[in-house]
Structure formats: C-alpha cells, structure tokens
Amino acid sequence: MENGLISVDRWAEGSHVYFLTHLHSDHTQGLTSSWSHGPLFCSRLTAKLLPFKFPNFDLSLLRILEIGTSHTLSLPSPSSSSSRTTIQVTAIDACHCPGSVMLLFRGEFGCVLHTGDFRWEHTCEKARKAKDMLRCALKDDGDGVDVLYIDNTYSNPTYDFPTRKVAAQQVIDIISSHPDHDIIIGINTLGKEDLLLQISRVLKIKIWVWPERLQTMHLLGFLDIFTTNTTLTRVRAVPQYSFSIETLEALNTMRPTIGIMPSGLPWVKKPLQKSELLSGSFLTSRYKRGRWSANNEVQIDKQIGNIEPLEKIHQYIYSVPYSDHSNFAEIEDFIKLVQPTSLKGIVSSSSCYIEPMYYFGRLCRVNQPIQQLHNTHKRKESGKRVGAVSTKTSFGGDNAESDRKRGKTLKAKFSGVRVSRLSILRKRHRGAKIKEINSPDHD
C-alpha cells in the first residue's frame, strides 16, 4: 500500500490509521493506555474489552468495525499532500477469541486480506458463516486478493490436531474419569471460553476463575457460570503462567489434583528411544533439560515421524490439543478458498518455522516455483536460531530499511530437509518484533 497509510497490529508512529485484529498480548505490543498515534479500528467486542486491558485509554480514538459491513475511509494520500485516497475495509469473524476479526482491504494498492489469528474448522457454524461472508466479499472484487497475510502458526503438516469440539470432549472425559480429584485447567487471559462453557454445560457445574478473568467473563455476558468461590466447584481455570508441575505437586500434598493444559502447542513426537520426547511445554525449567522447551513450540531438531497428542505428560498433568489456531489442513483449505496472488505469514519465524510458501505457494494464483524455493532453502545453510517472532504488518514501510538490517536467515529441519527464512520475508512492509514466547495469551 502507499507509504505510511495503514498499520495492522503494529503501534509505532507513521501511519494514518491503525487496526487491531484482537486483544491477545502478542498483537498489542506497543499499545498502551497513553497511546495516541491515530484512530484505532477494531470490532465492537474488542472495543468493549479494550478499556479493561488498557485503563484510561482515550476512547475517542476508537472506531467500530461491524462484522460483515464494508467501511469506506477517506485518508490523506501519503504520496501527495494535496490529494486523498479511498480505502474500503471489511471485518470478518476470525473465530479465534472473542472480538477477533480478519480484515479485507481494498484501495489503489489492490486487495489485501489480513487474517490475524484464526481458526476456521469445517464443523464450526460460526466459521461456516464467516466463510460465506468472505466468499461474498471476494465476489465483489473481480481481481481477487493480491496479498494474503495469514496466521501460519501451524503451517507445518505435523500439526494435525482435532476440532475444538472434539478436544473439549476429551477434557470432559478426563474430568469425568477423576470424580474425586480437583481439576486445574490452564487458560489464557482471553480465549477458550467455549471450552469452559462446554465443560460447565455437560457436567452441570460452575467453574472457578481468578477475579480479573471473572470481570472479563461478565463483560462477555457470562454471569452465572463462573465464580471466584472455591467451595462451589472442584474445577478451576487458572492463568497459564501459574500452571506448573511444582504447583500440581504442592496441591497433591493437600488433595488429589490433576492439571489439564488445553493447547495446540504441547505436542510430542513418538519417542525415538525409551523416555525420549521431543516437545514444547508450558512446564517449568525443572523439567526442560533438553527435552522440554520454554519456547512453547514443537522442537523438530530430529527427524519427525508420526505426531500425536500426549495424553498424560506427568502423573498429575494431561495435555489436550485444544487450539484456537487453524491446523495445517485448515490453513491449506483457507488458501484454496482465497487463491491469493502472493502469500505472507504473520508469524515470521519460530523454532519449528517453515516458510508458508514452501507448502502453499502452489495454491497461489500466480503459481510459485516450488523447486526454486526448495533449492533456495538448501543453499542458505548459515544463520542462527531465534525465538518466536510475530510480524506486525505495516502497510507503509517506514521501517523497511531497519527491517532489512534486522532480517536474518533462520533455519530449521523437517524430515531431513534444511529450510531457511526466504528473502521474501525481508521485503518491505514487514515490521517484525520479538514477541514474548511465554506470553499467556499465545496458544
């Protein structure tokens, strides 16, 4: 897009308007209560929750995007001080967490779709409606999507976890099979409400949450299901940062207790050798020692075989693959639907990162030379590992030069093939920032 026009989930100065896809902390880094760089567009529900996360925020800056409605903005043209440019933006439900949206932009720059984080399952009615909404919106643009910024958190075929409904039933089965135990469930500061609601409905129980989370639940309209009174229920939802083996061991000295971690992240490979696991984890440093990683990512330093969720990762802890991000097959289906000209991932690197064009370039309207990409991967043998990096999209390029200087070749291995970050990720409009890889808001 034109220089300095629009930023998505990026909060530095230099753009005319700013868009927030959702309120998870890895998308709000740089956004504060005193932030005032320009008008901030978001969904109605995000606008309702934002003052709770950022007290004293200047609410006059907020602009509401109604889901499914096309909004027209007239903005000063960055290329000419005497002219203006017209932008159209449509918000579509991303089905990730409350208030999360995709953003479809149209203007002189063409058509750009930014998914934010999303989970579109085949069996989800909300996702079906959102898909129909997107399909209709794309019909209005005969030329199709020029650039797709996609949630590529799990753009690796090893990630084949089930739908959230199936995973929620697994959690319910674990709780039901431990009738004499207290249950501790690790959750984010926002998200996984549907999981807790399904547990409450099926088991006919209230669920304990911490006081700040209870306020969020009330803002979301859930008034009678959650409580801060521990005497009313044996099921407690706690912040992920307080979920640890040490905590579970301490609780078991007083009363039988099990922990459940619902996330797409704590996955393991079938052991290469006895007791050898390759896994990411939210567990504490006591259990890392080369097998558990603080990165909350699946490690693929050794050749990946069949992958499956680990049901019990400790005598007191179960891992259930409940994810608010799309798995590999869902990402593939989404790209088939959109058929963009070009494709960029909003997560630009991680310990298990593979450039999304490596698998999905063939699905773009301008077919990408996959073998050339593969050869480029093989040639780039240098570079070092970094933690997870989240791309905050700026449709401007104010930081293009610094981004190019910051861009480093990253590498990972998958099935014996070495892959690296391609030069396409160091092009303009790619403001990248290191995110908190242990963020309690990241799934």
GROMACS .gro file of C-alpha atoms in nm:
model
  443
    1MET     CA    1   0.000   0.000   0.000
    2GLU     CA    2   0.103   0.364  -0.012
    3ASN     CA    3   0.375   0.463   0.229
    4GLY     CA    4   0.263   0.530   0.586
    5LEU     CA    5  -0.107   0.462   0.531
    6ILE     CA    6  -0.224   0.165   0.741
    7SER     CA    7  -0.083  -0.047   1.025
    8VAL     CA    8  -0.233  -0.375   1.146
    9ASP     CA    9  -0.141  -0.492   1.500
   10ARG     CA   10   0.156  -0.255   1.483
   11TRP     CA   11   0.162   0.051   1.705
   12ALA     CA   12   0.461   0.266   1.608
   13GLU     CA   13   0.412   0.616   1.470
   14GLY     CA   14   0.393   0.679   1.097
   15SER     CA   15   0.052   0.556   0.977
   16HIS     CA   16  -0.275   0.743   0.929
   17VAL     CA   17  -0.497   0.467   1.070
   18TYR     CA   18  -0.442   0.162   1.289
   19PHE     CA   19  -0.627  -0.172   1.303
   20LEU     CA   20  -0.639  -0.423   1.588
   21THR     CA   21  -0.737  -0.779   1.496
   22HIS     CA   22  -0.779  -0.896   1.859
   23LEU     CA   23  -0.661  -0.831   2.213
   24HIS     CA   24  -0.402  -1.102   2.271
   25SER     CA   25  -0.083  -0.951   2.405
   26ASP     CA   26   0.139  -1.061   2.113
   27HIS     CA   27  -0.078  -0.836   1.892
   28THR     CA   28  -0.084  -0.536   2.126
   29GLN     CA   29   0.287  -0.490   2.197
   30GLY     CA   30   0.345  -0.116   2.185
   31LEU     CA   31  -0.020  -0.034   2.252
   32THR     CA   32  -0.061   0.136   2.590
   33SER     CA   33  -0.316   0.338   2.786
   34SER     CA   34  -0.143   0.657   2.670
   35TRP     CA   35  -0.113   0.557   2.302
   36SER     CA   36  -0.242   0.832   2.070
   37HIS     CA   37  -0.090   0.793   1.722
   38GLY     CA   38  -0.422   0.788   1.536
   39PRO     CA   39  -0.771   0.637   1.508
   40LEU     CA   40  -0.787   0.271   1.610
   41PHE     CA   41  -1.030   0.043   1.426
   42CYS     CA   42  -1.148  -0.284   1.584
   43SER     CA   43  -1.457  -0.498   1.634
   44ARG     CA   44  -1.731  -0.384   1.870
   45LEU     CA   45  -1.648  -0.657   2.123
   46THR     CA   46  -1.277  -0.572   2.119
   47ALA     CA   47  -1.368  -0.206   2.178
   48LYS     CA   48  -1.574  -0.316   2.478
   49LEU     CA   49  -1.285  -0.518   2.625
   50LEU     CA   50  -1.001  -0.278   2.540
   51PRO     CA   51  -1.053  -0.028   2.828
   52PHE     CA   52  -1.031  -0.316   3.075
   53LYS     CA   53  -0.692  -0.415   2.935
   54PHE     CA   54  -0.575  -0.054   2.891
   55PRO     CA   55  -0.729   0.165   3.165
   56ASN     CA   56  -0.755   0.538   3.082
   57PHE     CA   57  -0.722   0.470   2.709
   58ASP     CA   58  -0.855   0.763   2.505
   59LEU     CA   59  -1.184   0.614   2.388
   60SER     CA   60  -1.233   0.895   2.136
   61LEU     CA   61  -0.969   0.717   1.923
   62LEU     CA   62  -1.177   0.400   1.885
   63ARG     CA   63  -1.365   0.329   1.563
   64ILE     CA   64  -1.602   0.033   1.542
   65LEU     CA   65  -1.589  -0.218   1.257
   66GLU     CA   66  -1.920  -0.401   1.228
   67ILE     CA   67  -1.874  -0.764   1.121
   68GLY     CA   68  -1.959  -0.819   0.756
   69THR     CA   69  -2.003  -0.449   0.677
   70SER     CA   70  -1.784  -0.264   0.429
   71HIS     CA   71  -1.644   0.061   0.571
   72THR     CA   72  -1.512   0.337   0.346
   73LEU     CA   73  -1.230   0.562   0.470
   74SER     CA   74  -1.102   0.877   0.302
   75LEU     CA   75  -0.742   0.934   0.406
   76PRO     CA   76  -0.470   1.184   0.319
   77SER     CA   77  -0.257   1.036   0.045
   78PRO     CA   78   0.099   0.981   0.170
   79SER     CA   79   0.226   1.037  -0.185
   80SER     CA   80   0.064   1.378  -0.226
   81SER     CA   81  -0.011   1.642   0.036
   82SER     CA   82  -0.295   1.785  -0.174
   83SER     CA   83  -0.490   1.466  -0.253
   84ARG     CA   84  -0.677   1.194  -0.069
   85THR     CA   85  -0.714   0.821  -0.120
   86THR     CA   86  -1.014   0.597  -0.055
   87ILE     CA   87  -0.985   0.272   0.140
   88GLN     CA   88  -1.253   0.008   0.186
   89VAL     CA   89  -1.221  -0.238   0.476
   90THR     CA   90  -1.444  -0.531   0.571
   91ALA     CA   91  -1.419  -0.711   0.905
   92ILE     CA   92  -1.491  -1.086   0.912
   93ASP     CA   93  -1.514  -1.312   1.218
   94ALA     CA   94  -1.181  -1.492   1.270
   95CYS     CA   95  -1.326  -1.738   1.527
   96HIS     CA   96  -1.005  -1.720   1.731
   97CYS     CA   97  -1.103  -1.546   2.055
   98PRO     CA   98  -1.382  -1.302   2.148
   99GLY     CA   99  -1.369  -1.000   1.920
  100SER     CA  100  -1.112  -1.139   1.677
  101VAL     CA  101  -1.151  -1.036   1.312
  102MET     CA  102  -0.995  -1.073   0.970
  103LEU     CA  103  -0.954  -0.754   0.769
  104LEU     CA  104  -1.014  -0.728   0.394
  105PHE     CA  105  -0.869  -0.406   0.247
  106ARG     CA  106  -0.930  -0.255  -0.097
  107GLY     CA  107  -0.776   0.058  -0.243
  108GLU     CA  108  -0.536   0.192  -0.501
  109PHE     CA  109  -0.287  -0.066  -0.373
  110GLY     CA  110  -0.518  -0.353  -0.473
  111CYS     CA  111  -0.683  -0.609  -0.244
  112VAL     CA  112  -0.516  -0.729   0.077
  113LEU     CA  113  -0.655  -0.980   0.330
  114HIS     CA  114  -0.508  -0.995   0.680
  115THR     CA  115  -0.638  -1.292   0.880
  116GLY     CA  116  -0.494  -1.203   1.221
  117ASP     CA  117  -0.509  -1.524   1.425
  118PHE     CA  118  -0.792  -1.751   1.313
  119ARG     CA  119  -0.948  -2.097   1.347
  120TRP     CA  120  -1.193  -2.199   1.077
  121GLU     CA  121  -1.300  -2.559   1.143
  122HIS     CA  122  -1.520  -2.745   0.898
  123THR     CA  123  -1.770  -2.832   1.172
  124CYS     CA  124  -1.795  -2.481   1.322
  125GLU     CA  125  -2.115  -2.294   1.235
  126LYS     CA  126  -1.959  -1.954   1.306
  127ALA     CA  127  -1.670  -2.039   1.075
  128ARG     CA  128  -1.912  -2.151   0.804
  129LYS     CA  129  -2.094  -1.818   0.820
  130ALA     CA  130  -1.764  -1.630   0.818
  131LYS     CA  131  -1.650  -1.830   0.514
  132ASP     CA  132  -1.971  -1.743   0.328
  133MET     CA  133  -1.923  -1.379   0.424
  134LEU     CA  134  -1.568  -1.378   0.291
  135ARG     CA  135  -1.671  -1.557  -0.027
  136CYS     CA  136  -1.936  -1.292  -0.094
  137ALA     CA  137  -1.691  -1.011  -0.019
  138LEU     CA  138  -1.438  -1.158  -0.262
  139LYS     CA  139  -1.700  -1.181  -0.536
  140ASP     CA  140  -1.730  -0.803  -0.520
  141ASP     CA  141  -1.364  -0.779  -0.617
  142GLY     CA  142  -1.322  -0.932  -0.957
  143ASP     CA  143  -0.943  -0.924  -0.943
  144GLY     CA  144  -0.919  -1.132  -0.623
  145VAL     CA  145  -0.675  -1.100  -0.332
  146ASP     CA  146  -0.333  -0.964  -0.423
  147VAL     CA  147  -0.164  -1.030  -0.087
  148LEU     CA  148  -0.277  -1.266   0.187
  149TYR     CA  149  -0.127  -1.218   0.533
  150ILE     CA  150  -0.211  -1.548   0.703
  151ASP     CA  151  -0.194  -1.697   1.051
  152ASN     CA  152   0.076  -1.954   0.979
  153THR     CA  153   0.129  -2.063   1.343
  154TYR     CA  154   0.078  -2.426   1.240
  155SER     CA  155   0.179  -2.416   0.873
  156ASN     CA  156   0.359  -2.747   0.907
  157PRO     CA  157   0.194  -3.080   0.815
  158THR     CA  158   0.297  -3.226   1.151
  159TYR     CA  159   0.016  -3.024   1.310
  160ASP     CA  160  -0.295  -3.235   1.265
  161PHE     CA  161  -0.496  -3.174   1.582
  162PRO     CA  162  -0.875  -3.219   1.603
  163THR     CA  163  -1.155  -2.963   1.616
  164ARG     CA  164  -1.214  -2.772   1.937
  165LYS     CA  165  -1.540  -2.959   1.994
  166VAL     CA  166  -1.360  -3.293   1.987
  167ALA     CA  167  -1.079  -3.166   2.209
  168ALA     CA  168  -1.331  -3.022   2.456
  169GLN     CA  169  -1.492  -3.364   2.485
  170GLN     CA  170  -1.150  -3.510   2.565
  171VAL     CA  171  -1.119  -3.260   2.851
  172ILE     CA  172  -1.465  -3.353   2.978
  173ASP     CA  173  -1.376  -3.724   2.964
  174ILE     CA  174  -1.062  -3.661   3.170
  175ILE     CA  175  -1.259  -3.467   3.432
  176SER     CA  176  -1.532  -3.732   3.444
  177SER     CA  177  -1.276  -4.010   3.490
  178HIS     CA  178  -1.138  -3.835   3.802
  179PRO     CA  179  -1.452  -3.781   4.014
  180ASP     CA  180  -1.257  -3.749   4.339
  181HIS     CA  181  -0.996  -3.502   4.207
  182ASP     CA  182  -0.978  -3.127   4.194
  183ILE     CA  183  -0.916  -3.011   3.837
  184ILE     CA  184  -0.682  -2.729   3.733
  185ILE     CA  185  -0.711  -2.601   3.373
  186GLY     CA  186  -0.451  -2.360   3.231
  187ILE     CA  187  -0.605  -2.091   3.008
  188ASN     CA  188  -0.523  -1.752   2.855
  189THR     CA  189  -0.636  -1.412   2.977
  190LEU     CA  190  -0.877  -1.415   2.682
  191GLY     CA  191  -0.998  -1.713   2.483
  192LYS     CA  192  -1.114  -2.074   2.540
  193GLU     CA  193  -1.445  -1.952   2.679
  194ASP     CA  194  -1.629  -2.208   2.465
  195LEU     CA  195  -1.425  -2.487   2.625
  196LEU     CA  196  -1.520  -2.376   2.975
  197LEU     CA  197  -1.884  -2.330   2.876
  198GLN     CA  198  -1.898  -2.681   2.730
  199ILE     CA  199  -1.746  -2.826   3.049
  200SER     CA  200  -2.000  -2.639   3.261
  201ARG     CA  201  -2.296  -2.740   3.045
  202VAL     CA  202  -2.211  -3.110   3.016
  203LEU     CA  203  -2.101  -3.163   3.377
  204LYS     CA  204  -2.356  -2.916   3.519
  205ILE     CA  205  -2.100  -2.737   3.735
  206LYS     CA  206  -1.969  -2.387   3.792
  207ILE     CA  207  -1.607  -2.310   3.708
  208TRP     CA  208  -1.370  -2.107   3.926
  209VAL     CA  209  -1.171  -1.829   3.761
  210TRP     CA  210  -0.943  -1.563   3.907
  211PRO     CA  211  -1.101  -1.219   3.979
  212GLU     CA  212  -0.973  -1.039   3.668
  213ARG     CA  213  -1.090  -1.325   3.448
  214LEU     CA  214  -1.433  -1.312   3.615
  215GLN     CA  215  -1.460  -0.945   3.514
  216THR     CA  216  -1.380  -1.041   3.156
  217MET     CA  217  -1.642  -1.316   3.165
  218HIS     CA  218  -1.901  -1.067   3.288
  219LEU     CA  219  -1.808  -0.823   3.009
  220LEU     CA  220  -1.863  -1.110   2.765
  221GLY     CA  221  -2.208  -1.173   2.914
  222PHE     CA  222  -2.139  -1.490   3.113
  223LEU     CA  223  -2.290  -1.404   3.450
  224ASP     CA  224  -2.392  -1.728   3.622
  225ILE     CA  225  -2.141  -1.991   3.510
  226PHE     CA  226  -1.818  -1.867   3.668
  227THR     CA  227  -1.726  -1.798   4.028
  228THR     CA  228  -1.436  -1.694   4.250
  229ASN     CA  229  -1.566  -1.908   4.538
  230THR     CA  230  -1.352  -2.224   4.555
  231THR     CA  231  -1.607  -2.403   4.773
  232LEU     CA  232  -1.864  -2.412   4.490
  233THR     CA  233  -1.669  -2.625   4.241
  234ARG     CA  234  -1.380  -2.865   4.200
  235VAL     CA  235  -1.289  -2.731   3.854
  236ARG     CA  236  -1.064  -2.424   3.845
  237ALA     CA  237  -0.935  -2.233   3.541
  238VAL     CA  238  -0.603  -2.065   3.622
  239PRO     CA  239  -0.362  -1.843   3.423
  240GLN     CA  240  -0.113  -2.042   3.217
  241TYR     CA  241   0.180  -1.871   3.390
  242SER     CA  242   0.071  -2.023   3.722
  243PHE     CA  243   0.030  -2.373   3.576
  244SER     CA  244   0.335  -2.581   3.661
  245ILE     CA  245   0.446  -2.920   3.784
  246GLU     CA  246   0.559  -2.767   4.113
  247THR     CA  247   0.211  -2.624   4.168
  248LEU     CA  248   0.043  -2.956   4.092
  249GLU     CA  249   0.281  -3.144   4.320
  250ALA     CA  250   0.214  -2.899   4.604
  251LEU     CA  251  -0.163  -2.923   4.559
  252ASN     CA  252  -0.146  -3.302   4.569
  253THR     CA  253   0.006  -3.290   4.917
  254MET     CA  254  -0.329  -3.149   5.032
  255ARG     CA  255  -0.586  -3.305   4.800
  256PRO     CA  256  -0.584  -3.526   4.485
  257THR     CA  257  -0.548  -3.284   4.193
  258ILE     CA  258  -0.483  -3.313   3.821
  259GLY     CA  259  -0.394  -3.043   3.570
  260ILE     CA  260  -0.514  -3.011   3.211
  261MET     CA  261  -0.332  -2.795   2.956
  262PRO     CA  262  -0.557  -2.728   2.651
  263SER     CA  263  -0.336  -2.604   2.368
  264GLY     CA  264  -0.211  -2.694   2.024
  265LEU     CA  265   0.144  -2.637   2.146
  266PRO     CA  266   0.240  -2.913   2.394
  267TRP     CA  267   0.272  -3.184   2.134
  268VAL     CA  268   0.523  -3.465   2.128
  269LYS     CA  269   0.674  -3.694   1.874
  270LYS     CA  270   0.653  -4.067   1.934
  271PRO     CA  271   0.967  -4.145   2.134
  272LEU     CA  272   1.273  -4.215   1.926
  273GLN     CA  273   1.407  -4.401   2.226
  274LYS     CA  274   1.265  -4.501   2.557
  275SER     CA  275   1.160  -4.193   2.760
  276GLU     CA  276   1.293  -3.957   2.489
  277LEU     CA  277   1.035  -3.694   2.394
  278LEU     CA  278   1.052  -3.401   2.156
  279SER     CA  279   0.807  -3.141   2.278
  280GLY     CA  280   0.725  -2.784   2.358
  281SER     CA  281   0.587  -2.718   2.701
  282PHE     CA  282   0.440  -2.470   2.942
  283LEU     CA  283   0.614  -2.659   3.222
  284THR     CA  284   0.885  -2.526   3.447
  285SER     CA  285   1.262  -2.528   3.399
  286ARG     CA  286   1.294  -2.823   3.636
  287TYR     CA  287   1.169  -3.047   3.354
  288LYS     CA  288   1.336  -2.888   3.048
  289ARG     CA  289   1.685  -3.039   3.038
  290GLY     CA  290   1.694  -3.065   2.661
  291ARG     CA  291   1.359  -3.239   2.633
  292TRP     CA  292   1.117  -2.968   2.742
  293SER     CA  293   1.143  -2.629   2.574
  294ALA     CA  294   1.050  -2.291   2.715
  295ASN     CA  295   0.968  -2.177   2.362
  296ASN     CA  296   0.619  -2.328   2.377
  297GLU     CA  297   0.694  -2.473   2.034
  298VAL     CA  298   0.733  -2.820   1.899
  299GLN     CA  299   1.101  -2.898   1.855
  300ILE     CA  300   1.195  -3.063   1.526
  301ASP     CA  301   1.569  -3.086   1.563
  302LYS     CA  302   1.541  -3.456   1.486
  303GLN     CA  303   1.357  -3.617   1.203
  304ILE     CA  304   0.982  -3.603   1.259
  305GLY     CA  305   0.783  -3.922   1.247
  306ASN     CA  306   0.413  -3.961   1.322
  307ILE     CA  307   0.291  -3.699   1.566
  308GLU     CA  308   0.015  -3.740   1.820
  309PRO     CA  309  -0.111  -3.563   2.131
  310LEU     CA  310   0.039  -3.683   2.454
  311GLU     CA  311  -0.246  -3.771   2.688
  312LYS     CA  312  -0.051  -3.770   3.011
  313ILE     CA  313   0.279  -3.584   3.026
  314HIS     CA  314   0.321  -3.620   3.402
  315GLN     CA  315   0.144  -3.820   3.671
  316TYR     CA  316  -0.059  -3.508   3.752
  317ILE     CA  317  -0.085  -3.339   3.409
  318TYR     CA  318  -0.275  -3.409   3.089
  319SER     CA  319  -0.220  -3.232   2.758
  320VAL     CA  320  -0.519  -3.190   2.526
  321PRO     CA  321  -0.480  -3.049   2.170
  322TYR     CA  322  -0.738  -2.772   2.202
  323SER     CA  323  -0.620  -2.491   1.975
  324ASP     CA  324  -0.759  -2.152   1.874
  325HIS     CA  325  -0.531  -2.150   1.566
  326SER     CA  326  -0.604  -2.338   1.243
  327ASN     CA  327  -0.415  -2.662   1.186
  328PHE     CA  328  -0.224  -2.733   0.866
  329ALA     CA  329  -0.520  -2.878   0.672
  330GLU     CA  330  -0.743  -2.584   0.767
  331ILE     CA  331  -0.478  -2.334   0.657
  332GLU     CA  332  -0.447  -2.520   0.326
  333ASP     CA  333  -0.824  -2.514   0.270
  334PHE     CA  334  -0.835  -2.143   0.351
  335ILE     CA  335  -0.567  -2.060   0.095
  336LYS     CA  336  -0.751  -2.269  -0.165
  337LEU     CA  337  -1.060  -2.059  -0.097
  338VAL     CA  338  -0.882  -1.724  -0.122
  339GLN     CA  339  -0.637  -1.808  -0.404
  340PRO     CA  340  -0.416  -1.503  -0.345
  341THR     CA  341  -0.151  -1.379  -0.583
  342SER     CA  342   0.108  -1.378  -0.305
  343LEU     CA  343   0.124  -1.509   0.049
  344LYS     CA  344   0.295  -1.391   0.367
  345GLY     CA  345   0.284  -1.541   0.715
  346ILE     CA  346   0.216  -1.314   1.013
  347VAL     CA  347   0.444  -1.535   1.224
  348SER     CA  348   0.776  -1.485   1.052
  349SER     CA  349   0.989  -1.730   1.249
  350SER     CA  350   0.995  -1.981   1.530
  351SER     CA  351   1.199  -2.280   1.639
  352CYS     CA  352   0.985  -2.501   1.414
  353TYR     CA  353   0.923  -2.243   1.142
  354ILE     CA  354   0.885  -2.328   0.776
  355GLU     CA  355   0.820  -2.051   0.524
  356PRO     CA  356   0.450  -2.088   0.430
  357MET     CA  357   0.526  -2.051   0.059
  358TYR     CA  358   0.720  -2.377   0.085
  359TYR     CA  359   0.395  -2.573   0.123
  360PHE     CA  360   0.130  -2.333   0.000
  361GLY     CA  361   0.293  -2.142  -0.287
  362ARG     CA  362   0.142  -2.386  -0.537
  363LEU     CA  363  -0.205  -2.269  -0.425
  364CYS     CA  364  -0.145  -1.906  -0.522
  365ARG     CA  365  -0.296  -1.771  -0.845
  366VAL     CA  366   0.048  -1.687  -0.971
  367ASN     CA  367   0.199  -2.033  -0.928
  368GLN     CA  368   0.524  -2.009  -0.736
  369PRO     CA  369   0.835  -2.204  -0.843
  370ILE     CA  370   0.838  -2.454  -0.558
  371GLN     CA  371   1.158  -2.624  -0.671
  372GLN     CA  372   1.332  -2.286  -0.680
  373LEU     CA  373   1.213  -2.219  -0.326
  374HIS     CA  374   1.335  -2.561  -0.222
  375ASN     CA  375   1.676  -2.501  -0.377
  376THR     CA  376   1.696  -2.160  -0.209
  377HIS     CA  377   1.625  -2.330   0.122
  378LYS     CA  378   1.908  -2.576   0.068
  379ARG     CA  379   2.159  -2.309  -0.029
  380LYS     CA  380   2.104  -2.099   0.283
  381GLU     CA  381   2.289  -2.300   0.541
  382SER     CA  382   2.405  -2.016   0.761
  383GLY     CA  383   2.225  -1.817   1.031
  384LYS     CA  384   2.118  -1.875   1.389
  385ARG     CA  385   1.807  -1.974   1.579
  386VAL     CA  386   1.586  -1.715   1.743
  387GLY     CA  387   1.270  -1.733   1.948
  388ALA     CA  388   0.925  -1.682   1.804
  389VAL     CA  389   0.887  -1.364   1.602
  390SER     CA  390   0.548  -1.211   1.529
  391THR     CA  391   0.509  -0.995   1.222
  392LYS     CA  392   0.313  -0.678   1.288
  393THR     CA  393   0.202  -0.563   0.945
  394SER     CA  394   0.254  -0.203   0.843
  395PHE     CA  395   0.110  -0.112   0.507
  396GLY     CA  396   0.360   0.165   0.494
  397GLY     CA  397   0.721   0.063   0.506
  398ASP     CA  398   0.857   0.335   0.736
  399ASN     CA  399   1.079   0.073   0.893
  400ALA     CA  400   1.170  -0.110   0.574
  401GLU     CA  401   1.540  -0.031   0.596
  402SER     CA  402   1.571  -0.129   0.961
  403ASP     CA  403   1.368  -0.443   0.889
  404ARG     CA  404   1.613  -0.540   0.616
  405LYS     CA  405   1.903  -0.487   0.853
  406ARG     CA  406   1.728  -0.689   1.122
  407GLY     CA  407   1.634  -0.970   0.887
  408LYS     CA  408   1.847  -1.276   0.950
  409THR     CA  409   1.847  -1.613   0.783
  410LEU     CA  410   1.675  -1.865   1.003
  411LYS     CA  411   1.685  -2.234   0.964
  412ALA     CA  412   1.503  -2.543   1.078
  413LYS     CA  413   1.492  -2.905   0.975
  414PHE     CA  414   1.194  -3.102   0.859
  415SER     CA  415   1.223  -3.466   0.761
  416GLY     CA  416   1.592  -3.425   0.697
  417VAL     CA  417   1.546  -3.120   0.470
  418ARG     CA  418   1.706  -2.796   0.588
  419VAL     CA  419   1.489  -2.489   0.528
  420SER     CA  420   1.554  -2.122   0.593
  421ARG     CA  421   1.380  -1.789   0.600
  422LEU     CA  422   1.350  -1.668   0.242
  423SER     CA  423   1.439  -1.325   0.121
  424ILE     CA  424   1.070  -1.260   0.061
  425LEU     CA  425   1.032  -1.221   0.438
  426ARG     CA  426   1.284  -0.939   0.438
  427LYS     CA  427   1.099  -0.732   0.183
  428ARG     CA  428   0.929  -0.407   0.263
  429HIS     CA  429   0.618  -0.372   0.479
  430ARG     CA  430   0.735  -0.642   0.722
  431GLY     CA  431   0.773  -0.474   1.062
  432ALA     CA  432   0.883  -0.770   1.280
  433LYS     CA  433   0.915  -0.769   1.654
  434ILE     CA  434   1.025  -1.032   1.901
  435LYS     CA  435   0.721  -1.138   2.093
  436GLU     CA  436   0.702  -1.284   2.440
  437ILE     CA  437   0.731  -1.652   2.362
  438ASN     CA  438   0.597  -1.740   2.705
  439SER     CA  439   0.307  -1.499   2.668
  440PRO     CA  440  -0.001  -1.632   2.846
  441ASP     CA  441  -0.210  -1.514   2.552
  442HIS     CA  442  -0.036  -1.724   2.290
  443ASP     CA  443  -0.190  -2.061   2.214
   0.00000   0.00000   0.00000
